[in-house]
Coordinates of C-alpha atoms (C1' of nucleotides) in Angstrom, one line a residue:
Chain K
X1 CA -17.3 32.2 26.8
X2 CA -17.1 31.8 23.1
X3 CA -20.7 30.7 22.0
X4 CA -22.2 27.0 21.2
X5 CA -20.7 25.6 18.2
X6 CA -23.6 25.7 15.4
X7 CA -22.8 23.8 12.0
X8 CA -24.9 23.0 9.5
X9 CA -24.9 20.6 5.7
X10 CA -26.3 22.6 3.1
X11 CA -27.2 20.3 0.3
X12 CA -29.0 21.0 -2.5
X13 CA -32.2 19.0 -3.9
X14 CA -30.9 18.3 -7.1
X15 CA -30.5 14.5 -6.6
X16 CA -29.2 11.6 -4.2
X17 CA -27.0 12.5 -1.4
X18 CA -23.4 11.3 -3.1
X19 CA -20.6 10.4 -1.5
X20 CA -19.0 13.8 -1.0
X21 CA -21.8 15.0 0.8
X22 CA -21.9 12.5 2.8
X23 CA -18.3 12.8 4.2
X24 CA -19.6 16.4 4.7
X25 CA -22.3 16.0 6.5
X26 CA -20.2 13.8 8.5
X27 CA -17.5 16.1 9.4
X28 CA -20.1 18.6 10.0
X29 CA -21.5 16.2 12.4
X30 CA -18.3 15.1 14.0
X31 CA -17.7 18.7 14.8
X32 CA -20.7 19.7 16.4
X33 CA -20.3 16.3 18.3
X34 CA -17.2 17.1 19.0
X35 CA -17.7 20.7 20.6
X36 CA -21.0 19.9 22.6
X37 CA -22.9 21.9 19.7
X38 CA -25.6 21.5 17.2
X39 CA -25.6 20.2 13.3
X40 CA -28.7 22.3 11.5
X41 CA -30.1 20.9 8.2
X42 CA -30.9 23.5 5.5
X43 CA -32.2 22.3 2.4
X44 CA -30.6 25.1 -0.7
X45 CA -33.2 24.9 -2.4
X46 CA -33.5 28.3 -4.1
X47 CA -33.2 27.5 -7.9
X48 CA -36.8 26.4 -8.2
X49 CA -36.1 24.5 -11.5
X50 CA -33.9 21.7 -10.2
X51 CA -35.2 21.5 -6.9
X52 CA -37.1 18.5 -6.3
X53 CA -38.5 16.9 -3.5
X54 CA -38.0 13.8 -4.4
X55 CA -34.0 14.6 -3.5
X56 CA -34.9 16.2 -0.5
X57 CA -36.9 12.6 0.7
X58 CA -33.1 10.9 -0.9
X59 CA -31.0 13.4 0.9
X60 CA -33.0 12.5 4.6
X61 CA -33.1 9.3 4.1
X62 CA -29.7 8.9 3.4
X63 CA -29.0 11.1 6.4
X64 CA -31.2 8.8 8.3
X65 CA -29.6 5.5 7.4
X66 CA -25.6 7.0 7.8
X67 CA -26.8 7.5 11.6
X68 CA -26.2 11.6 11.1
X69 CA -29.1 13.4 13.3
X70 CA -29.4 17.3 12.9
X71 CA -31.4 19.6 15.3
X72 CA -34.8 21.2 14.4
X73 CA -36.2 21.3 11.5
X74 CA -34.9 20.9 7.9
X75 CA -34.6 24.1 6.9
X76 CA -35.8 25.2 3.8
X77 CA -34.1 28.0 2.3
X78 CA -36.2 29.0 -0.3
X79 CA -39.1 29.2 2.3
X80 CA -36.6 32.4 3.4
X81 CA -36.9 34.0 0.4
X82 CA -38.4 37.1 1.9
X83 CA -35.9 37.7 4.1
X84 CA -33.0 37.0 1.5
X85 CA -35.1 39.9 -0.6
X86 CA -35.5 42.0 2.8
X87 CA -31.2 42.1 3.0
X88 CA -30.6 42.7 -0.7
X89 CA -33.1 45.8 -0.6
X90 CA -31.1 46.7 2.1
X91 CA -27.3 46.8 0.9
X92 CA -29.0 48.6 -2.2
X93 CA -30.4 51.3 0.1
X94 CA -26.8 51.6 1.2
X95 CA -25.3 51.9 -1.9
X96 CA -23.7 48.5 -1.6
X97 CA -25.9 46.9 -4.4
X98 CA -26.9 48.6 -7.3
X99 CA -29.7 47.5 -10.2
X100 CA -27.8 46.0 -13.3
X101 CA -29.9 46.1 -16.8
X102 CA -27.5 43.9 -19.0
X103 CA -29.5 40.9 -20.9
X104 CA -28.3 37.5 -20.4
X105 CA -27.2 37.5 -23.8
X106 CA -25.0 40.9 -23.3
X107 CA -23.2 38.8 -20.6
X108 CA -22.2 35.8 -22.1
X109 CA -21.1 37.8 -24.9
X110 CA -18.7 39.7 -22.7
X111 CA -17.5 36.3 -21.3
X112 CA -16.8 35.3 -24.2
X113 CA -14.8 38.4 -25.3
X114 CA -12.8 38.0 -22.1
X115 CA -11.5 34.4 -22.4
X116 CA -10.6 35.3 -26.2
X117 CA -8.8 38.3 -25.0
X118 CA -7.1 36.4 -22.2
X119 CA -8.6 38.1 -19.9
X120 CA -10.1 36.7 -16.4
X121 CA -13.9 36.0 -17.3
X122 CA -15.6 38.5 -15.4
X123 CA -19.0 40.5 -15.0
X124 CA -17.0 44.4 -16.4
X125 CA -18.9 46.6 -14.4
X126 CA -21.4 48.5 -16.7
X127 CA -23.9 49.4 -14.4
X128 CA -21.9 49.3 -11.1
X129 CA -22.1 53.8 -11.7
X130 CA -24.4 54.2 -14.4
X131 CA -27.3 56.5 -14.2
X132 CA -30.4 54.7 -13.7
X133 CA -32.0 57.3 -16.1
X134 CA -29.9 55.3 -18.6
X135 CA -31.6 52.5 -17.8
X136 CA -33.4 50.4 -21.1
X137 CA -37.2 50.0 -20.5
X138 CA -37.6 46.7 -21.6
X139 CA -35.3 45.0 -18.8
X140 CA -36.0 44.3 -16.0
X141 CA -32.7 44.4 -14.0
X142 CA -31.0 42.0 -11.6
X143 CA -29.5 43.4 -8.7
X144 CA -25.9 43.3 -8.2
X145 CA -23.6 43.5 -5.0
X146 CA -21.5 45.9 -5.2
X147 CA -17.8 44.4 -4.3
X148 CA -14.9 45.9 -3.4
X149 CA -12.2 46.7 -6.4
X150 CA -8.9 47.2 -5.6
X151 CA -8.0 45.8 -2.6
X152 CA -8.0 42.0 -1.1
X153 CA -10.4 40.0 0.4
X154 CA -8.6 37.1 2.8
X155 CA -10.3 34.1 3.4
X156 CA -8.8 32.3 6.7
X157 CA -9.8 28.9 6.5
X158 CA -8.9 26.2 8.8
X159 CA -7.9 23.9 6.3
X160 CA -6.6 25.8 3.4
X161 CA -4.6 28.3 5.4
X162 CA -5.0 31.9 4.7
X163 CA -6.1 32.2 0.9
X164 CA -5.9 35.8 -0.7
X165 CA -7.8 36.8 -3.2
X166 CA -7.7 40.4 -5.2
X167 CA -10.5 41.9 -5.4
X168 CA -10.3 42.8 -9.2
X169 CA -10.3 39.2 -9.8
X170 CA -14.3 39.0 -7.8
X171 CA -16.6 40.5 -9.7
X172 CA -19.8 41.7 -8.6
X173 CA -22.5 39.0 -7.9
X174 CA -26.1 39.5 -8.8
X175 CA -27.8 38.6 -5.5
X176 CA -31.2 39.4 -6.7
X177 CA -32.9 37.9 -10.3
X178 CA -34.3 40.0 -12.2
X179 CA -37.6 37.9 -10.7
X180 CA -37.0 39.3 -7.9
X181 CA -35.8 35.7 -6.3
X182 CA -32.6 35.8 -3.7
X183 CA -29.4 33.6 -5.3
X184 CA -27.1 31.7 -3.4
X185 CA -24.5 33.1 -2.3
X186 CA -26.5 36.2 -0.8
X187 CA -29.1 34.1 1.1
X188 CA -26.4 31.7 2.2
X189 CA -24.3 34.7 4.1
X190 CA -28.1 35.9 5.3
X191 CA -29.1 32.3 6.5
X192 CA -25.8 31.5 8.4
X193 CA -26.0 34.8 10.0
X194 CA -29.4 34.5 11.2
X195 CA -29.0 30.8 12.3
X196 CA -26.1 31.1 14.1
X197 CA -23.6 29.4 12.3
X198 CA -20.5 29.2 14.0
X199 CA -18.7 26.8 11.7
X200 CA -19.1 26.2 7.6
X201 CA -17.8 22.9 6.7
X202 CA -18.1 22.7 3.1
X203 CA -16.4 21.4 0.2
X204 CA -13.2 23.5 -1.6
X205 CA -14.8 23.8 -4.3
X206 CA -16.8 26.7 -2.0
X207 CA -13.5 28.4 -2.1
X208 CA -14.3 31.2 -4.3
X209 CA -17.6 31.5 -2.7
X210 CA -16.0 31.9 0.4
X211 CA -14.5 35.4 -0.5
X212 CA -17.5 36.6 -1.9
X213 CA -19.2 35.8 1.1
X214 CA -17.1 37.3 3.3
X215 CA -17.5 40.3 0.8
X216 CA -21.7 40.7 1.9
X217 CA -20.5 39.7 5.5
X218 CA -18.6 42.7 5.6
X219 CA -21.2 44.7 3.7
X220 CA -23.6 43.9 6.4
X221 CA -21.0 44.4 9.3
X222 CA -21.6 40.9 10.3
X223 CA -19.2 38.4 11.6
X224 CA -17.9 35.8 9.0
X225 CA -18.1 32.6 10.7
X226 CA -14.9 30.1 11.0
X227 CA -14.8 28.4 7.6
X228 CA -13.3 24.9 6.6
X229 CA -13.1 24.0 3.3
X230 CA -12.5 20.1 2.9
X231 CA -10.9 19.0 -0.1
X232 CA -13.0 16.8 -2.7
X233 CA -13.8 13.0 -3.2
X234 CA -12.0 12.0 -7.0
X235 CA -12.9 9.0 -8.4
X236 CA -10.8 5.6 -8.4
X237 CA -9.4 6.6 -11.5
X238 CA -8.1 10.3 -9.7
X239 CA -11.3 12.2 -11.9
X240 CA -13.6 14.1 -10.2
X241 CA -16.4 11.9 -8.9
X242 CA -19.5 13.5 -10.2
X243 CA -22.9 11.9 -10.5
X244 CA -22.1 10.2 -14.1
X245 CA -18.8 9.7 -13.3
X246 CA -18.6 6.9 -10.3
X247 CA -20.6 8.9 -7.8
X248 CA -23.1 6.7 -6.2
X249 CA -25.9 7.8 -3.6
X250 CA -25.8 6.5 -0.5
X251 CA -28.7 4.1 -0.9
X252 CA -26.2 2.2 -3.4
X253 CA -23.9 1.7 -0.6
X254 CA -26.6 0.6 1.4
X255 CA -27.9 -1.6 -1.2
X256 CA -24.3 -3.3 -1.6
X257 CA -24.3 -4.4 1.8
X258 CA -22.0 -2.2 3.7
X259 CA -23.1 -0.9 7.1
X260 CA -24.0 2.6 8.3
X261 CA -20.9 2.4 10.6
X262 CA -18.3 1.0 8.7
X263 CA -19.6 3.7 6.4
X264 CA -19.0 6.3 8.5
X265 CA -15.6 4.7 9.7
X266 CA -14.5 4.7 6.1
X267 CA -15.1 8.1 5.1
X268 CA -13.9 9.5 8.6
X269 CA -10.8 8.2 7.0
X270 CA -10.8 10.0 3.6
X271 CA -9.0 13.1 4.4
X272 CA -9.2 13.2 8.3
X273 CA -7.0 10.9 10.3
X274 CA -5.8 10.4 13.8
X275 CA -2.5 9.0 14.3
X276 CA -1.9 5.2 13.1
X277 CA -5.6 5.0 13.8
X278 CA -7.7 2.9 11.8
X279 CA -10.7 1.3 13.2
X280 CA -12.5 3.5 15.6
X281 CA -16.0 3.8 16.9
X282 CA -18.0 6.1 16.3
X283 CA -17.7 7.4 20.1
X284 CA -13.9 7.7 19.5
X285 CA -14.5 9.4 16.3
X286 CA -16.5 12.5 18.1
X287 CA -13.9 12.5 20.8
X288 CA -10.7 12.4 18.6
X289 CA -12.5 14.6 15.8
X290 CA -10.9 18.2 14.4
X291 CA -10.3 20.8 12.2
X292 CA -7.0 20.7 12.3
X293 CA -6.0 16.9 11.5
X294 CA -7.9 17.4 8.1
X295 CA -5.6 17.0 5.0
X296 CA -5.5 19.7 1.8
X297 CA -5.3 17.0 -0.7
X298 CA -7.8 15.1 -2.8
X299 CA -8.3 11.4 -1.6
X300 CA -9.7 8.5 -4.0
X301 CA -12.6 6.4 -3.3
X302 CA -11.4 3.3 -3.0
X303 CA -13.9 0.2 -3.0
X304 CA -11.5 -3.1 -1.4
X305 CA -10.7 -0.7 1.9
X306 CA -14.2 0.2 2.4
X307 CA -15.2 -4.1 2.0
X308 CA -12.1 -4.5 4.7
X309 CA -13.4 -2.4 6.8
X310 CA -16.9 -3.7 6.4
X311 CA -15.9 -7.3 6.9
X312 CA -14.3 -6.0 10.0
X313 CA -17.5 -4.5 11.4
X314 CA -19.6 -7.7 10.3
X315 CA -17.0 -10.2 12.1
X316 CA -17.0 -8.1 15.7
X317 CA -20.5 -7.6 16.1
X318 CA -22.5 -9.4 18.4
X319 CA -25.0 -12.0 16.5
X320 CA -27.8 -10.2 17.5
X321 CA -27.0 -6.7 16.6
X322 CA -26.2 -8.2 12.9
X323 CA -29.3 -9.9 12.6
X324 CA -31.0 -6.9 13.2
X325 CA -28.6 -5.2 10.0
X326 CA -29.4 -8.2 8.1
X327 CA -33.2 -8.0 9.0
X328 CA -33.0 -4.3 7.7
X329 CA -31.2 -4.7 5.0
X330 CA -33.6 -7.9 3.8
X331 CA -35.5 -5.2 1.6
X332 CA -32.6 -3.9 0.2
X333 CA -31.4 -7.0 -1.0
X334 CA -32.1 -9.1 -3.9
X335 CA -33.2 -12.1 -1.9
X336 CA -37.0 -13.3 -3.1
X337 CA -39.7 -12.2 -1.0
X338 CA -40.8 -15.8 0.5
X339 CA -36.8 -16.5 1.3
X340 CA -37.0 -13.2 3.3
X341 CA -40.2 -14.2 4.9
X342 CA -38.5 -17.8 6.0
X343 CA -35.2 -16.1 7.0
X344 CA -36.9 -13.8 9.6
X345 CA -39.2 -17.3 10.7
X346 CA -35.9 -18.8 11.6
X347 CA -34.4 -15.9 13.6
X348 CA -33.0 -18.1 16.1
X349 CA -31.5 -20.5 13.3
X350 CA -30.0 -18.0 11.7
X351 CA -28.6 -16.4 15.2
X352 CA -26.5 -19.7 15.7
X353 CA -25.3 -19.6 12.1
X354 CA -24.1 -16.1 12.0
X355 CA -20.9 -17.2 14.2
X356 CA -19.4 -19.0 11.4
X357 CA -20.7 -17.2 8.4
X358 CA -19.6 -13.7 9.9
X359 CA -16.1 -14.4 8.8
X360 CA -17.1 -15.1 5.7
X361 CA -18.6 -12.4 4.3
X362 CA -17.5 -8.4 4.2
X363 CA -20.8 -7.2 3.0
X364 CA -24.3 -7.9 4.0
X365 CA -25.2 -9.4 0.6
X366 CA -22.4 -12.3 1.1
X367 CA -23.7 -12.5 4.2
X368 CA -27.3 -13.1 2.8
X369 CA -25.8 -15.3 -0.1
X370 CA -24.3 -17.6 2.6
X371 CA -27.1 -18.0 5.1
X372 CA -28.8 -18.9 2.2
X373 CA -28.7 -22.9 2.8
X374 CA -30.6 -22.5 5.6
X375 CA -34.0 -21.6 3.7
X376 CA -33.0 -23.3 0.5
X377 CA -36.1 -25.2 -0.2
X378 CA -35.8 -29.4 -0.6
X379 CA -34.9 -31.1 -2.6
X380 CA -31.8 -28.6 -3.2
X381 CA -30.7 -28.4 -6.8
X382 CA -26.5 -28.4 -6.5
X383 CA -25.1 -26.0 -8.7
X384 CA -22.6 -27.2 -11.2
X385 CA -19.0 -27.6 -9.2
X386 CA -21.9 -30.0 -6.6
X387 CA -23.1 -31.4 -8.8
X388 CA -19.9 -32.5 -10.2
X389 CA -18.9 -33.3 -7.0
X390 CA -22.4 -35.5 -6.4
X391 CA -21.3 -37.8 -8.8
X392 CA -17.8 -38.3 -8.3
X393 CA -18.1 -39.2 -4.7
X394 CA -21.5 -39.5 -3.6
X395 CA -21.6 -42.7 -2.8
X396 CA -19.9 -42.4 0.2
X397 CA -22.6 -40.4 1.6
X398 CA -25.0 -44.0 1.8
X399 CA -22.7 -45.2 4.3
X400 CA -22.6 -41.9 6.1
X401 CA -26.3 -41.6 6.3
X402 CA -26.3 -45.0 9.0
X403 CA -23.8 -43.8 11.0
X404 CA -25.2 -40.0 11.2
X405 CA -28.9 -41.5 12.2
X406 CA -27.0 -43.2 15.4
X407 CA -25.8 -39.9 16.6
X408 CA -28.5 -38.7 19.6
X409 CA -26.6 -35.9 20.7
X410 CA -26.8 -33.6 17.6
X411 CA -23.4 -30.8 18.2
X412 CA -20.5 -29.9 16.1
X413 CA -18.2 -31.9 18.5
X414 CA -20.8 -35.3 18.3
X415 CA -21.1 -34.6 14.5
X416 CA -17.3 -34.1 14.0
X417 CA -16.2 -36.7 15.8
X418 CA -18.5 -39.6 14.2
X419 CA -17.7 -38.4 10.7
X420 CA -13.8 -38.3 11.7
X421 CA -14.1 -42.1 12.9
X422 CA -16.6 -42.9 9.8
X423 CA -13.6 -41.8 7.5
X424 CA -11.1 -43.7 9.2
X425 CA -12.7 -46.9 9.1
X426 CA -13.3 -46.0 6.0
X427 CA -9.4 -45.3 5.2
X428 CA -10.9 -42.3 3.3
X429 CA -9.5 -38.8 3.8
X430 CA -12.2 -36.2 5.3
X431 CA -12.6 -33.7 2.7
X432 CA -13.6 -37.0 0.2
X433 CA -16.4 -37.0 2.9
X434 CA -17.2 -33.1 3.2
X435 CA -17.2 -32.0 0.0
X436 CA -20.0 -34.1 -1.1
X437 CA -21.7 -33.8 2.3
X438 CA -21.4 -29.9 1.7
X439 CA -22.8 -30.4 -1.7
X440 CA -25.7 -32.6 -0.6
X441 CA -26.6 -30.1 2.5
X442 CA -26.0 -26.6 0.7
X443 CA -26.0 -27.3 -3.1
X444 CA -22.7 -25.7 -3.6
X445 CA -19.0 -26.1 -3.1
X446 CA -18.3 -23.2 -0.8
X447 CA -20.0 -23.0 3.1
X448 CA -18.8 -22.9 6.7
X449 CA -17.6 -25.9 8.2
X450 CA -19.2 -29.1 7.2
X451 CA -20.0 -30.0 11.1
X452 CA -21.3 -26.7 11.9
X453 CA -23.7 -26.9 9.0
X454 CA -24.9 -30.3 10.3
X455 CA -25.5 -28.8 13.7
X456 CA -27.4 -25.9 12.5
X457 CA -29.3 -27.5 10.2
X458 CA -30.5 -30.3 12.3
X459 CA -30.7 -33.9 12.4
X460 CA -34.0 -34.3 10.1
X461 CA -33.3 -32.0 8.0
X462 CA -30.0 -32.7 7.3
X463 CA -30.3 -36.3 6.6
X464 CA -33.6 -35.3 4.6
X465 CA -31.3 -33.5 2.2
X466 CA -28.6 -36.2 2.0
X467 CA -31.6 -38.7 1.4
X468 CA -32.7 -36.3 -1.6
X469 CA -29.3 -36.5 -2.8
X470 CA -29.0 -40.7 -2.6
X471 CA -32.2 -40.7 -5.0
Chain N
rG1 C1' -7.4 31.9 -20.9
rC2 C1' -7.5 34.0 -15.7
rC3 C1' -7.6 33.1 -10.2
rC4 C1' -6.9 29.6 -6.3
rC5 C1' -5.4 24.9 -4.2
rC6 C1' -2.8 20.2 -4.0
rA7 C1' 1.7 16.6 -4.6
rU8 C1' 4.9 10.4 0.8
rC9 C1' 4.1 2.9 -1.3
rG10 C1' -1.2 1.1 -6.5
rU11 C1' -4.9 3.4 -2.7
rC12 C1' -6.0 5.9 2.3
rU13 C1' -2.4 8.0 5.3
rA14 C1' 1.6 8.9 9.8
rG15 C1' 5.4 12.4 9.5
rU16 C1' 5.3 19.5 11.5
rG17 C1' 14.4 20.2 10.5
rG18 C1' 17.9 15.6 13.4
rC19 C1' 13.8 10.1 16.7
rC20 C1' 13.2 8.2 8.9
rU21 C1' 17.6 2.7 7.1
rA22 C1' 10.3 6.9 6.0
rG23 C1' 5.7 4.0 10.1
rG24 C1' 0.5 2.0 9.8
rA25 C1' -3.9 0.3 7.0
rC26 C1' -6.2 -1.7 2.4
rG27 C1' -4.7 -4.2 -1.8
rC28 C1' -0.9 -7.5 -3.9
rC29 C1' 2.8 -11.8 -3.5
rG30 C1' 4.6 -16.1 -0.4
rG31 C1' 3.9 -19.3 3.8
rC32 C1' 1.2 -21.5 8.1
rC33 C1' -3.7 -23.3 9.6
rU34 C1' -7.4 -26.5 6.9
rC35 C1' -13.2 -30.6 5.1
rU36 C1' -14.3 -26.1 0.8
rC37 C1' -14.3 -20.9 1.1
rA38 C1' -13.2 -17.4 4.4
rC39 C1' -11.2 -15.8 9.1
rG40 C1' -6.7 -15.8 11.8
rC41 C1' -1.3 -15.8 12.1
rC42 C1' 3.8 -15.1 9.9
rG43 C1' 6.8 -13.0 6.1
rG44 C1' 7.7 -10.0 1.5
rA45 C1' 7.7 -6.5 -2.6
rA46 C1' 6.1 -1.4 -2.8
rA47 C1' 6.6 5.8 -1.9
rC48 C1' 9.1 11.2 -0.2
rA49 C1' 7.1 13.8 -8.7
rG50 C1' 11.7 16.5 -10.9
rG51 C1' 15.3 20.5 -10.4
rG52 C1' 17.4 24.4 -7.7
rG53 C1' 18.1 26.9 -3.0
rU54 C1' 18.1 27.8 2.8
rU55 C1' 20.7 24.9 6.7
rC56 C1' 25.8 21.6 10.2
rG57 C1' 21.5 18.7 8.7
rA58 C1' 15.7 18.4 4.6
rG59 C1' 9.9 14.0 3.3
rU60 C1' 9.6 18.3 6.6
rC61 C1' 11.2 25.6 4.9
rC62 C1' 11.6 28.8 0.0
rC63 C1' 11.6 29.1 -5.5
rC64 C1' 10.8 27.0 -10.3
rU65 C1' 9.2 23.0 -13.5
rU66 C1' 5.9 19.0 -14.2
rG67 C1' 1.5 16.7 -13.0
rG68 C1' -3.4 16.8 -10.8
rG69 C1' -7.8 19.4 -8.8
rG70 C1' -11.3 23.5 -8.0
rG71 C1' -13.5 28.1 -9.4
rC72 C1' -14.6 31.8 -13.2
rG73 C1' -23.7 31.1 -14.2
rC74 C1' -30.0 35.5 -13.5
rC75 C1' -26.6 26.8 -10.5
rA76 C1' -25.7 25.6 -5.7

RNA sequence: GCCCCCAUCGUCUAGUGGCCUAGGACGCCGGCCUCUCACGCCGGAAACAGGGGUUCGAGUCCCCUUGGGGGCGCCA
């Protein structure tokens, strides 16, 4: 029996969780969904100077609000410190790490040599078989792995294929500072070992660290877990999306209205697909989700699908279930404190709204915008196009005031049909009628259908705000 | 500079040698519906980067070119 599939996201604390990461942690989700196994959480938080924990309470939340859950703990890696140490004392017992005593400035010169010569920038070796005895008393050394040199190290990943790389092209990694503090790719190889990591789902731009991983693996005699290496997230303009360039965190998605699963729906999509498939829940995702079905190339971020696919997800759920999103997202929003307060008053109001203002909105700050009449305060200042509108034709809304007050039985079909009849007699064509009733009852020029706004607004009200208007 | 990866409509993608006259989705254009705006429905334009091979037959396999991306830290 092969064992429980164990995957894991692996941030680090450096800011918001972007985009990329999130598709990450997604497919690292999916996976362990997929295969009955567990998604750990392990915060790489080992460079001390950018680590904050500010992005570790971003990276969470934004964990929390995409609907990804992760078993145990969030793991902190720098809290493994020890252990990382414990390993790279270790391989240097074994003569698989040795104590390197070149200044930071040594290095950098010898990079810079190299890419003048042409040559493939590279740590050269110095120390790899120098006598310690050698050694200058006023460094304190890093320690180095000692990597192979003149054969290949293969990386088989799921996605890429089978990648080779020479080994005289990997040079040897300092695992240790010369504090004495682990460095990422050592206590990476050491954590997923001792968690149990069946699976690393990571970006390609791991690739690299990938073979030098598999280098300490193999150092250590342990078992290099099945990798994946996903390709990256560009921009809309096909550049890298990096933090200053078009990478938002996921609280900005949030903040723009779209919801957690349409979310996740939408960046299933970028890079993994099933078939013709385009729409799925998130049930269907787990079940269809693989490896295998992931692309190689780079996909775009692309704003309009994402706000289809949102609209799609506003329109088919139940008005409930979206007044709860909207509720949730009221905080989020821009809407003014006492408007939220009144919109959550008139839950029920608002519940038999939602059927006609769902299709007209594909994020949840349209939909705000748009339930908006219903807690506009009287008298309602139109904006300009109503107010336009007010005077051209509001005269007609006198006459329509008598024969609205008649109607007892206040429904869309009541409503429609007396205004219908009022405009016939009237020999005037409906929309002279309904745009300056719409103007009258929402202050603008754009709203669901003129009976349904009647209805939900009720009798008094409505002909409260018509009266304001006739003043 | 060196190493690695990628390449189908504007975008996300289906396609694993004949089922491709290249399919779907978003976007775009046109039409229908209509009290505004949407939704919905119908229709349309739109791609295999270029060049060589292999093969009876290439979007699918190989090579080169071009273009893009990633990596090359005492960052992760």
């Amino acid at each position: 029996m092969s064992p429980p599939v164990i995957t894991r996201f692996a941030p680090s604390p450096t800011g918001f969780l972007h985009i990329g990461g999130a598709r990450t942690a997604l497919f690292n989700w999916l996976f362990a969904k997929a295969n009955g196994g567990d998604m750990l959480l392990r915060i790489e938080d080992t460079d001390r100077e950018r680590s904050s924990d500010d992005a570790v309470a971003a990276i969470l939340d934004g964990l929390n609000w995409l609907g990804l859950d992760w078993t145990g703990e969030a793991y902190s890696q720098y809290a493994r410190a020890d252990r990382h140490r414990e390993i790279a004392l270790e391989l240097l017992d074994a003569g698989q790490a040795y104590r390197c005593y070149c200044s930071p400035q040594e290095l950098a010169q010898m990079r810079e040599t190299a890419r003048a010569e042409g040559r493939s920038v590279r740590y050269d070796g110095t120390w790899r078989d120098r006598d310690a005895g050698d050694a200058p008393k006023d460094i304190t050394p890093v320690v180095r792995f000692r990597a192979p040199q003149h054969g290949e190290t293969v990386v088989d990943d799921q996605i890429q294929g089978r990648v080779i790389y020479k080994d005289r092209d990997l040079d040897d990694l300092i695992i240790l500072r010369s504090d004495g503090s682990p460095t990422y790719n050592l206590s990476v190889v050491v954590d997923d070992h001792d968690m149990g990591v069946t699976h690393v789902i990571r970006g390609v731009d791991h690739l690299t660290n990938a073979a030098r991983q598999s280098q300490i693996y193999s150092a250590m005699g342990w078992t290099v877990p099945v990798m994946a290496h996903i390709p990256l997230i560009h921009g809309p303009d096909g550049a890298k999306l990096s933090k200053r360039h078009g990478a938002l965190g996921v609280d900005a998605y949030r903040a723009m209205g779209y919801l957690p699963e349409a979310m996740r729906n939408y960046l299933a999509r970028l890079g993994w697909s099933h078939g013709d498939e385009e729409v799925f829940s998130t049930e269907q995702m787990i079940e269809w989700f693989g490896l295998e079905a992931i692309g190689k190339s780079p996909a775009r971020f692309d704003f309009a699908k994402l706000e289809n696919l949102n609209g799609l997800y506003i329109r088919k759920m139940s008005d409930e279930i979206l007044a709860n999103a909207l509720f949730e997202f009221l905080p989020y929003s821009e809407l003014p404190d006492d408007d939220q307060h009144k919109l959550k008053q008139r839950r029920q109001q608002l519940e038999r709204a939602l059927p006609v203002l769902k299709a007209r909105a594909k994020t949840l700050i349209e939909l705000v915008n748009s339930a908006h009449f219903l807690v506009a305060t009287r008298p309602i200042v139109p904006d300009e196009k109503a107010t336009l509108i007010l005077q051209d034709g509001g005269e007609v809304l006198g006459a329509l005031v008598d024969a609205l007050e008649e109607i007892d039985d206040w429904t869309t079909p009541s409503i429609e049909a007396v205004i219908k009849a009022h405009a016939e007699t009237n020999q005037t064509k409906l929309g002279k009628v309904a745009q300056p009733l719409r103007a009258a009852l929402t202050g603008t020029t754009v709203s669901p259908g003129i009976f349904d706004v009647l209805a939900v607004l009720g009798k008094v009200e409505s002909l409260d705000r018509i009266r304001d208007q006739l003043k």
